[in-house]
């Protein structure tokens, strides 16, 4: 995310390679046994948003078929959730916000259901599900999507554009505003979307285009995101788009869509996307997603967002914003947070990518930028936390203090170790999740240094770091 004004999936071969490099021992969790079927929890246990997401199962894929009428705002959908039970389940929940459910089937049999609270869809299958059992839940639903109001970020999820179309963007909540979902970063899944709209409207979503077909209701647009994705990173946008299509050097398809009225300067900035991705790949390793591009709005929303493979950009977006959101494809998308208190692993790195880009492309030395920021910092600035900052405070200091902390870390461990960290951390956790204490341990392994004092001063604390951590190495006055 770039502010205005401002169940892990490990690949064994890659994980083993990095384990040898770092001396780490990687193990798989073992599911806890259960004597009798019990309901899955109605939350995934996030420290800040404990009722977001659900427990008792792990989703592998969402296949969603929807029809949307921009004139009436009516959405009808059929969602197919392919999952595996992680406990003996008598019932389980999905998240769905202010949309009505018509029917539910589990493994082809009618299931009973009820909607409870603001977003809980409670499903009781005809037969209990055994731990380890694959299952398919099919949900038919309808309604007029409603955004979730966030006190700091504004509208999250399904939003309506001035053109009469619609788009989806928001964190920490978003996906539940338009389809039934396990709405937590802890549960990644592939995402397949077929959406039918009147012929005069265009559609862009995550992943790769899989064609269109005519129907009596209009045109059906098919998109497929094969990279395991956190639900809030899924998106769709309906509009009168100007599409631009190309490919990266490795053949990755690039699709960008511009709303009518997007300035030429923004289109020119997006034209540098291959250069941006090449630069970021030189720092973070090969591009980890199966598609690229962007969705460029004219709406002046308060943030741009790193939706998977295809960021959503507010009307004020510029080239640094494009660098920031594409850096998230490594830090935030391919590697997602375990918990929202770990959000520095997303935003600190995407913000530092802007620093690296500015130094490489605009000759703005990072040491000078860092020292200038230290000179201007106030006590309130230093009071901002980069870890466990509290709910509603996630998207604050990570954009300003965050890149400073990473630059100080670089000068503490040295360029060679820091460059290794930047490149191999996304490889180690590709398509998975991670947390900040894990990152600390990884840096210590790579650098061979004990860094508890440094991390206490910069990441875990809320005071100005002592001079030994504030001016390490060549930063020393």
XYZ file of C-alpha atoms in Angstrom:
477
model
C 0.000 0.000 0.000
C 1.129 3.524 -0.763
C -0.655 6.188 1.272
C -1.643 9.560 -0.129
C 1.092 11.761 1.278
C 3.205 9.360 2.373
C -0.924 -22.006 6.667
C 2.629 -21.077 4.988
C 3.217 -22.464 1.485
C 6.910 -23.349 1.246
C 8.477 -24.810 -1.851
C 10.595 -27.679 -0.477
C 13.462 -27.492 -2.981
C 13.879 -23.748 -2.572
C 13.471 -23.873 1.194
C 16.081 -26.631 1.460
C 18.532 -24.636 -0.658
C 18.221 -21.579 1.558
C 18.335 -23.722 4.688
C 21.777 -24.921 3.614
C 22.810 -21.336 2.961
C 21.688 -20.077 6.367
C 21.963 -23.136 8.573
C 18.221 -22.972 9.277
C 16.174 -26.084 10.028
C 12.729 -25.999 8.442
C 9.887 -28.185 9.685
C 6.241 -28.716 8.865
C 3.506 -28.244 11.427
C 1.449 -31.250 12.536
C -2.314 -30.857 12.837
C -3.743 -31.409 16.286
C -5.894 -34.505 16.708
C -9.585 -34.184 17.529
C -11.828 -36.761 19.195
C -15.167 -35.550 17.817
C -16.209 -33.114 15.079
C -16.389 -29.551 16.372
C -17.121 -26.166 14.741
C -14.229 -24.353 13.123
C -13.367 -21.086 14.825
C -15.063 -17.908 13.628
C -11.715 -16.109 13.368
C -8.157 -16.825 12.261
C -6.666 -15.405 15.440
C -4.983 -12.256 14.160
C -3.800 -10.128 17.066
C -5.588 -7.011 15.802
C -8.522 -8.462 13.860
C -9.302 -11.772 15.620
C -12.661 -12.325 13.885
C -11.247 -11.866 10.363
C -10.885 -15.192 8.592
C -11.845 -18.543 10.077
C -10.293 -21.729 11.401
C -10.601 -25.446 10.742
C -9.741 -25.577 7.061
C -7.221 -24.464 4.444
C -8.396 -23.120 1.077
C -6.601 -24.173 -2.117
C -8.708 -22.348 -4.722
C -11.593 -19.951 -5.228
C -13.510 -20.258 -8.493
C -16.022 -17.436 -8.742
C -18.707 -16.872 -11.374
C -20.547 -13.548 -11.077
C -22.888 -11.243 -12.957
C -22.782 -7.523 -12.253
C -25.065 -4.723 -13.470
C -23.428 -1.281 -13.104
C -26.792 0.486 -13.486
C -28.454 -1.233 -10.516
C -25.297 -2.259 -8.608
C -26.750 -5.772 -8.409
C -24.217 -8.596 -8.035
C -25.125 -12.285 -8.241
C -22.491 -14.902 -7.652
C -21.716 -18.583 -7.470
C -18.587 -19.314 -5.487
C -16.784 -22.673 -5.483
C -14.326 -23.041 -2.591
C -11.919 -25.974 -2.802
C -10.382 -26.658 0.601
C -9.069 -29.233 3.065
C -10.250 -29.697 6.635
C -7.510 -29.201 9.228
C -9.654 -30.608 12.048
C -12.747 -32.800 12.326
C -15.396 -30.248 11.388
C -19.061 -30.256 12.342
C -19.407 -26.779 10.807
C -17.224 -24.021 9.413
C -17.466 -20.327 8.578
C -16.756 -18.111 5.598
C -16.678 -14.326 5.605
C -19.310 -12.439 3.585
C -20.183 -8.801 4.221
C -23.777 -7.580 3.747
C -24.654 -9.896 0.858
C -27.475 -12.439 0.968
C -26.946 -16.190 0.608
C -29.381 -18.271 -1.451
C -28.010 -21.803 -1.111
C -24.965 -23.786 0.029
C -23.715 -27.224 -0.967
C -20.779 -29.120 0.508
C -19.421 -31.984 -1.586
C -22.512 -31.797 -3.771
C -25.035 -32.135 -0.929
C -27.266 -29.386 0.404
C -25.884 -27.865 3.596
C -27.662 -25.801 6.208
C -26.405 -22.272 6.787
C -27.015 -19.073 8.682
C -25.576 -15.576 8.550
C -24.450 -14.167 11.859
C -22.960 -10.860 12.908
C -21.522 -8.517 10.311
C -19.747 -11.037 8.132
C -20.038 -14.643 9.366
C -21.569 -17.282 7.089
C -21.909 -20.429 9.216
C -22.130 -23.646 7.157
C -23.131 -27.047 8.526
C -22.504 -29.827 5.998
C -24.839 -32.816 5.757
C -21.980 -34.995 6.992
C -19.133 -33.909 9.240
C -15.766 -33.404 7.577
C -12.766 -35.427 8.737
C -9.403 -33.844 9.387
C -7.368 -33.979 6.171
C -10.462 -34.463 4.009
C -10.672 -32.382 0.828
C -14.046 -30.725 0.307
C -15.815 -28.341 -2.035
C -18.272 -25.697 -0.815
C -20.562 -24.043 -3.372
C -22.337 -20.848 -2.364
C -24.964 -18.958 -4.379
C -25.417 -15.377 -3.223
C -26.598 -11.934 -4.300
C -26.889 -8.281 -3.293
C -25.499 -4.786 -3.721
C -21.867 -4.778 -2.527
C -21.060 -2.401 0.316
C -17.602 -1.151 1.279
C -16.267 -1.600 4.803
C -15.474 1.722 6.462
C -12.018 1.931 8.001
C -11.384 4.856 10.394
C -7.928 5.590 8.973
C -8.067 4.365 5.363
C -11.677 5.101 4.445
C -13.593 2.671 2.222
C -12.254 -0.883 1.942
C -13.425 -3.421 -0.606
C -16.041 -2.931 -3.326
C -16.301 0.743 -4.310
C -18.167 2.638 -7.011
C -16.396 4.868 -9.512
C -17.585 8.175 -10.899
C -17.795 6.616 -14.364
C -20.560 4.314 -13.181
C -18.282 1.310 -12.891
C -16.749 -0.267 -9.800
C -13.435 -1.449 -8.375
C -12.168 -3.425 -5.391
C -9.333 -2.200 -3.166
C -8.655 -2.245 0.535
C -6.743 -3.686 3.468
C -6.905 -5.173 6.019
C -10.430 -6.094 4.844
C -11.704 -6.268 1.281
C -12.576 -9.603 -0.303
C -15.615 -10.373 1.875
C -17.432 -7.386 0.357
C -17.894 -9.244 -2.936
C -17.496 -13.011 -2.434
C -17.544 -15.659 0.341
C -13.962 -16.090 1.540
C -11.618 -17.036 4.348
C -10.587 -13.399 4.686
C -7.209 -13.663 6.396
C -3.606 -13.266 5.182
C -2.885 -16.655 6.776
C -4.776 -18.578 4.061
C -3.528 -18.103 0.491
C -5.264 -19.663 -2.508
C -5.398 -19.456 -6.279
C -8.224 -17.346 -7.692
C -10.300 -17.853 -10.841
C -12.910 -15.292 -11.867
C -15.608 -15.220 -14.534
C -17.635 -12.024 -14.460
C -20.457 -11.050 -16.820
C -21.187 -7.367 -17.424
C -23.072 -5.412 -20.131
C -21.189 -5.404 -23.424
C -20.140 -1.751 -23.219
C -18.126 -2.317 -20.024
C -14.593 -3.653 -19.748
C -13.147 -5.774 -16.939
C -9.677 -6.217 -15.478
C -8.704 -8.463 -12.581
C -5.773 -10.430 -11.152
C -3.586 -12.787 -13.128
C -3.849 -13.738 -16.763
C -6.634 -13.140 -19.264
C -8.436 -16.323 -20.284
C -10.703 -14.799 -22.927
C -14.255 -13.513 -23.244
C -17.534 -14.958 -24.463
C -20.919 -13.503 -25.352
C -23.941 -14.419 -23.230
C -27.578 -13.239 -23.138
C -26.641 -11.035 -20.139
C -23.638 -9.399 -21.857
C -19.963 -10.365 -22.067
C -18.255 -12.785 -19.710
C -14.633 -11.931 -18.912
C -12.393 -14.702 -17.547
C -9.261 -14.137 -15.438
C -7.023 -16.601 -13.596
C -4.495 -15.917 -10.829
C -2.413 -19.061 -10.398
C -0.054 -17.585 -7.793
C -1.379 -18.346 -4.269
C -2.931 -15.091 -3.139
C -4.034 -13.453 0.097
C -7.757 -12.602 -0.240
C -7.384 -8.827 0.217
C -5.040 -8.839 -2.785
C -7.786 -10.088 -5.120
C -9.499 -7.432 -7.195
C -11.795 -6.703 -10.102
C -12.489 -3.390 -11.804
C -15.317 -2.595 -14.209
C -14.953 0.503 -16.385
C -14.552 2.046 -19.827
C -10.872 1.186 -19.917
C -8.027 2.046 -22.237
C -6.074 -1.241 -22.195
C -2.353 -1.572 -22.858
C -0.863 -5.036 -23.306
C 2.733 -6.215 -23.619
C 5.151 -8.783 -22.165
C 8.207 -8.691 -19.969
C 11.469 -10.083 -21.343
C 10.759 -13.462 -19.742
C 7.329 -13.635 -21.410
C 5.257 -12.610 -18.373
C 2.066 -10.966 -19.691
C 1.524 -7.315 -18.801
C -1.986 -5.831 -18.849
C -2.668 -2.295 -17.666
C -6.012 -0.513 -17.743
C -6.458 3.262 -17.626
C -9.697 4.995 -16.741
C -10.816 7.796 -19.011
C -9.054 10.970 -17.910
C -5.850 9.411 -16.531
C -3.058 11.916 -17.388
C -0.539 11.075 -20.099
C 2.262 11.429 -17.545
C 0.850 8.535 -15.530
C 0.615 6.397 -18.679
C 4.230 7.231 -19.473
C 5.264 6.271 -15.948
C 3.514 2.903 -16.316
C 5.328 2.495 -19.622
C 8.499 2.154 -17.530
C 7.082 -0.887 -15.708
C 9.485 -3.346 -17.428
C 12.375 -1.156 -16.282
C 10.943 -1.029 -12.750
C 10.528 -4.804 -12.567
C 14.026 -5.382 -13.982
C 15.459 -3.071 -11.326
C 13.524 -4.710 -8.492
C 14.476 -8.167 -9.777
C 18.136 -7.174 -9.558
C 17.583 -6.499 -5.835
C 14.967 -9.071 -4.786
C 15.438 -11.948 -7.216
C 13.303 -13.097 -10.173
C 9.808 -11.643 -10.455
C 7.669 -14.075 -8.388
C 4.204 -13.498 -9.891
C 2.597 -14.906 -13.053
C 1.438 -11.577 -14.531
C 2.009 -7.829 -14.212
C 0.372 -4.492 -14.951
C -1.850 -2.020 -13.163
C -5.350 -0.606 -12.739
C -5.289 3.187 -12.962
C -8.251 5.060 -11.531
C -9.146 8.733 -11.598
C -10.725 8.474 -8.120
C -8.751 10.342 -5.465
C -8.899 7.566 -2.886
C -6.460 7.742 0.007
C -4.173 4.913 -1.066
C -2.863 2.802 -3.910
C -2.756 -0.936 -3.231
C -0.525 -3.873 -4.158
C -3.304 -6.158 -5.424
C -1.680 -9.346 -6.716
C -0.026 -8.998 -10.139
C -2.011 -5.847 -10.896
C -1.880 -2.984 -8.369
C -4.780 -0.551 -8.075
C -3.595 3.065 -8.374
C -5.361 6.147 -7.046
C -5.730 9.203 -9.267
C -2.655 10.846 -7.705
C -0.294 7.920 -8.484
C 3.158 8.582 -9.953
C 6.363 6.695 -10.768
C 7.495 6.273 -7.125
C 4.067 4.804 -6.371
C 4.526 2.314 -9.213
C 7.937 1.340 -7.800
C 6.418 0.956 -4.330
C 3.465 -1.225 -5.347
C 5.560 -3.471 -7.558
C 8.132 -3.957 -4.796
C 5.199 -5.390 -2.843
C 4.916 -8.214 -5.348
C 7.933 -9.658 -3.520
C 7.448 -8.097 -0.076
C 3.764 -8.332 0.833
C 2.289 -10.434 -1.975
C 4.580 -13.385 -2.667
C 5.604 -13.206 1.004
C 2.642 -12.096 3.097
C 2.451 -11.265 6.791
C 1.642 -13.837 9.452
C -0.172 -11.181 11.432
C -1.022 -7.527 10.820
C 1.476 -6.478 13.507
C 4.166 -7.663 11.034
C 3.152 -5.160 8.342
C 6.633 -3.592 8.295
C 7.664 -6.648 6.276
C 5.400 -5.228 3.564
C 5.616 -1.458 3.834
C 9.139 -0.852 5.156
C 10.602 -2.777 2.216
C 8.365 -1.240 -0.455
C 9.259 2.216 0.888
C 12.970 1.346 0.908
C 12.624 0.229 -2.717
C 11.725 3.841 -3.523
C 14.971 4.947 -1.863
C 16.976 2.442 -3.886
C 15.266 3.495 -7.119
C 15.906 7.198 -6.435
C 19.574 6.575 -5.769
C 19.998 4.454 -8.911
C 17.897 6.527 -11.289
C 18.009 10.088 -9.891
C 21.409 10.150 -8.179
C 19.945 10.726 -4.700
C 22.439 9.112 -2.288
C 20.701 7.114 0.420
C 23.248 7.981 3.126
C 22.524 11.688 2.662
C 18.789 11.048 2.574
C 19.013 9.045 5.787
C 21.093 11.629 7.651
C 18.763 14.417 6.555
C 15.778 12.434 7.837
C 17.512 11.871 11.187
C 18.196 15.585 11.468
C 14.528 16.462 10.845
C 13.013 13.744 13.041
C 10.916 14.842 16.029
C 10.165 12.990 19.278
C 6.746 12.078 17.834
C 8.485 10.584 14.817
C 10.673 8.345 16.981
C 7.629 7.314 19.058
C 6.156 5.522 16.042
C 6.568 1.753 16.176
C 7.482 -0.580 13.323
C 6.261 -3.774 15.002
C 3.133 -4.413 17.024
C 2.094 -0.797 16.625
C -1.547 -1.461 17.527
C -4.726 -1.875 15.463
C -5.461 1.138 13.291
C -1.821 2.257 13.478
C -0.365 -0.219 11.003
C -0.074 2.229 8.118
C 1.809 5.083 9.769
C 5.526 4.957 10.684
C 6.282 2.093 8.298
C 6.444 4.554 5.388
C 8.876 7.024 6.971
C 10.759 5.428 9.857
C 10.633 2.043 8.087
C 13.075 2.757 5.234
C 15.392 4.511 7.682
C 15.489 1.374 9.851
C 16.379 -0.760 6.842
C 19.119 1.624 5.757
C 20.583 1.593 9.263
C 20.423 -2.206 9.155
C 22.272 -2.207 5.850
C 25.052 -0.053 7.291
C 25.184 -2.300 10.368
C 25.553 -5.660 8.606
C 27.293 -4.427 5.459
C 26.244 -4.385 1.815
C 27.088 -8.002 1.079
C 24.981 -9.450 3.899
C 22.159 -6.956 3.342
C 21.978 -7.697 -0.390
C 21.851 -11.415 0.393
C 18.991 -10.818 2.821
C 17.027 -8.745 0.305
C 17.337 -11.423 -2.335
C 16.938 -14.633 -0.358
C 14.194 -13.673 2.115
C 11.534 -13.637 -0.660
C 12.947 -16.903 -2.001
C 12.797 -18.595 1.395
C 9.162 -17.638 1.994
C 7.879 -17.530 -1.584
C 4.101 -18.070 -1.772
C 4.016 -18.125 2.036
C 3.852 -15.992 5.156
C 6.407 -14.692 7.616
C 6.832 -12.491 10.679
C 9.322 -9.896 11.881
C 11.037 -12.015 14.574
C 11.715 -14.615 11.849
C 13.240 -11.864 9.733
C 15.512 -10.843 12.611
C 16.749 -14.397 13.025
C 17.334 -14.676 9.274
C 19.432 -11.497 9.197
C 21.447 -12.716 12.160
C 22.141 -16.010 10.369
C 23.204 -14.295 7.160
C 25.332 -11.601 8.819
C 26.761 -13.699 11.632
C 25.906 -10.870 14.047
C 23.725 -10.706 17.144
C 21.238 -7.941 16.400
C 18.820 -7.940 19.329
C 19.949 -4.471 20.441
C 19.522 -3.097 16.929
C 16.039 -4.581 16.468
C 14.985 -3.420 19.941
C 16.120 0.097 19.080
C 14.570 0.349 15.606
C 11.756 -2.168 15.216
C 10.448 -3.085 18.649
C 11.015 0.187 20.480
C 9.386 3.609 20.352
C 12.237 5.959 21.189
C 15.150 7.489 19.325
C 17.831 4.808 18.867
C 21.121 5.214 20.699
C 23.960 6.596 18.576
C 25.519 3.149 18.061
C 22.352 2.083 16.215
C 21.532 5.480 14.737
C 24.946 6.068 13.114
C 26.399 2.657 12.277
C 29.398 2.216 9.960
C 29.817 4.990 7.377
C 26.844 6.918 8.844
C 28.958 7.847 11.875
C 29.338 11.678 12.026
